[in-house]
Structure formats: C-alpha cells, structure tokens
Amino acid sequence: MGRVLVWLIAAISSITLSLQPALSEPKHAITMQGEPALPADYTHFNYVNPDAPKGGSIT
C-alpha cells in the first residue's frame, strides 16, 4: 500500500508540473543571471573601435 501511494503521488505531481506553462518570456540573448548586457540592436562590442582603419598588411 505504501509503495502504491508513493507512485501515485509521484505520477500526479509530474503530470501537474508538466502542464504548467513556462514562467519566462523570450529574450534576444542568453544570460546566466539577470538581464542581457547588450541591447537587441547593438552594432559593435564595447571594446571594438568601429572607426578603426581598415586594410593594410601584416609583415
């Protein structure tokens, strides 16, 4: 009787938890904690100079 009750409680718990919707909304980036550091429409990283000269050669 004890094992049947435990299995029944486990089954009911897993069914009710699987039917709940996700509690987070979609984001434009993946973060470990908190909000994303960069906005969705960023053009370059903070450490990059977008006005840097292009071209040249490496010797």
GROMACS .gro file of C-alpha atoms in nm:
model
   59
    1MET     CA    1   0.000   0.000   0.000
    2GLY     CA    2   0.285   0.239   0.083
    3ARG     CA    3   0.466   0.196  -0.249
    4VAL     CA    4   0.144   0.240  -0.446
    5LEU     CA    5   0.074   0.566  -0.263
    6VAL     CA    6   0.426   0.697  -0.331
    7TRP     CA    7   0.400   0.610  -0.703
    8LEU     CA    8   0.056   0.771  -0.722
    9ILE     CA    9   0.180   1.093  -0.562
   10ALA     CA   10   0.484   1.099  -0.792
   11ALA     CA   11   0.269   1.047  -1.101
   12ILE     CA   12   0.019   1.316  -1.005
   13SER     CA   13   0.299   1.560  -0.922
   14SER     CA   14   0.480   1.505  -1.251
   15ILE     CA   15   0.158   1.544  -1.452
   16THR     CA   16   0.058   1.868  -1.279
   17LEU     CA   17   0.409   2.016  -1.307
   18SER     CA   18   0.437   1.929  -1.676
   19LEU     CA   19   0.108   2.102  -1.758
   20GLN     CA   20   0.215   2.440  -1.618
   21PRO     CA   21   0.337   2.693  -1.875
   22ALA     CA   22   0.690   2.830  -1.868
   23LEU     CA   23   0.731   3.133  -1.645
   24SER     CA   24   0.984   3.322  -1.858
   25GLU     CA   25   0.932   3.530  -2.168
   26PRO     CA   26   1.158   3.511  -2.475
   27LYS     CA   27   1.473   3.729  -2.479
   28HIS     CA   28   1.711   3.835  -2.755
   29ALA     CA   29   2.012   3.687  -2.575
   30ILE     CA   30   2.109   3.410  -2.336
   31THR     CA   31   2.232   3.509  -1.989
   32MET     CA   32   2.338   3.317  -1.681
   33GLN     CA   33   2.171   3.562  -1.441
   34GLY     CA   34   1.970   3.880  -1.481
   35GLU     CA   35   1.922   4.082  -1.797
   36PRO     CA   36   2.140   4.067  -2.111
   37ALA     CA   37   2.433   4.313  -2.106
   38LEU     CA   38   2.383   4.432  -2.465
   39PRO     CA   39   2.061   4.556  -2.625
   40ALA     CA   40   1.898   4.367  -2.909
   41ASP     CA   41   2.012   4.619  -3.173
   42TYR     CA   42   2.381   4.664  -3.079
   43THR     CA   43   2.621   4.727  -3.364
   44HIS     CA   44   2.959   4.652  -3.203
   45PHE     CA   45   3.110   4.532  -2.877
   46ASN     CA   46   3.229   4.789  -2.622
   47TYR     CA   47   3.597   4.701  -2.676
   48VAL     CA   48   3.581   4.742  -3.057
   49ASN     CA   49   3.656   5.072  -3.232
   50PRO     CA   50   3.406   5.095  -3.521
   51ASP     CA   51   3.611   5.381  -3.672
   52ALA     CA   52   3.936   5.183  -3.682
   53PRO     CA   53   4.127   5.197  -4.014
   54LYS     CA   54   4.059   4.906  -4.246
   55GLY     CA   55   4.307   4.735  -4.475
   56GLY     CA   56   4.685   4.721  -4.455
   57SER     CA   57   4.915   4.423  -4.434
   58ILE     CA   58   5.089   4.216  -4.171
   59THR     CA   59   5.460   4.151  -4.211
   0.00000   0.00000   0.00000
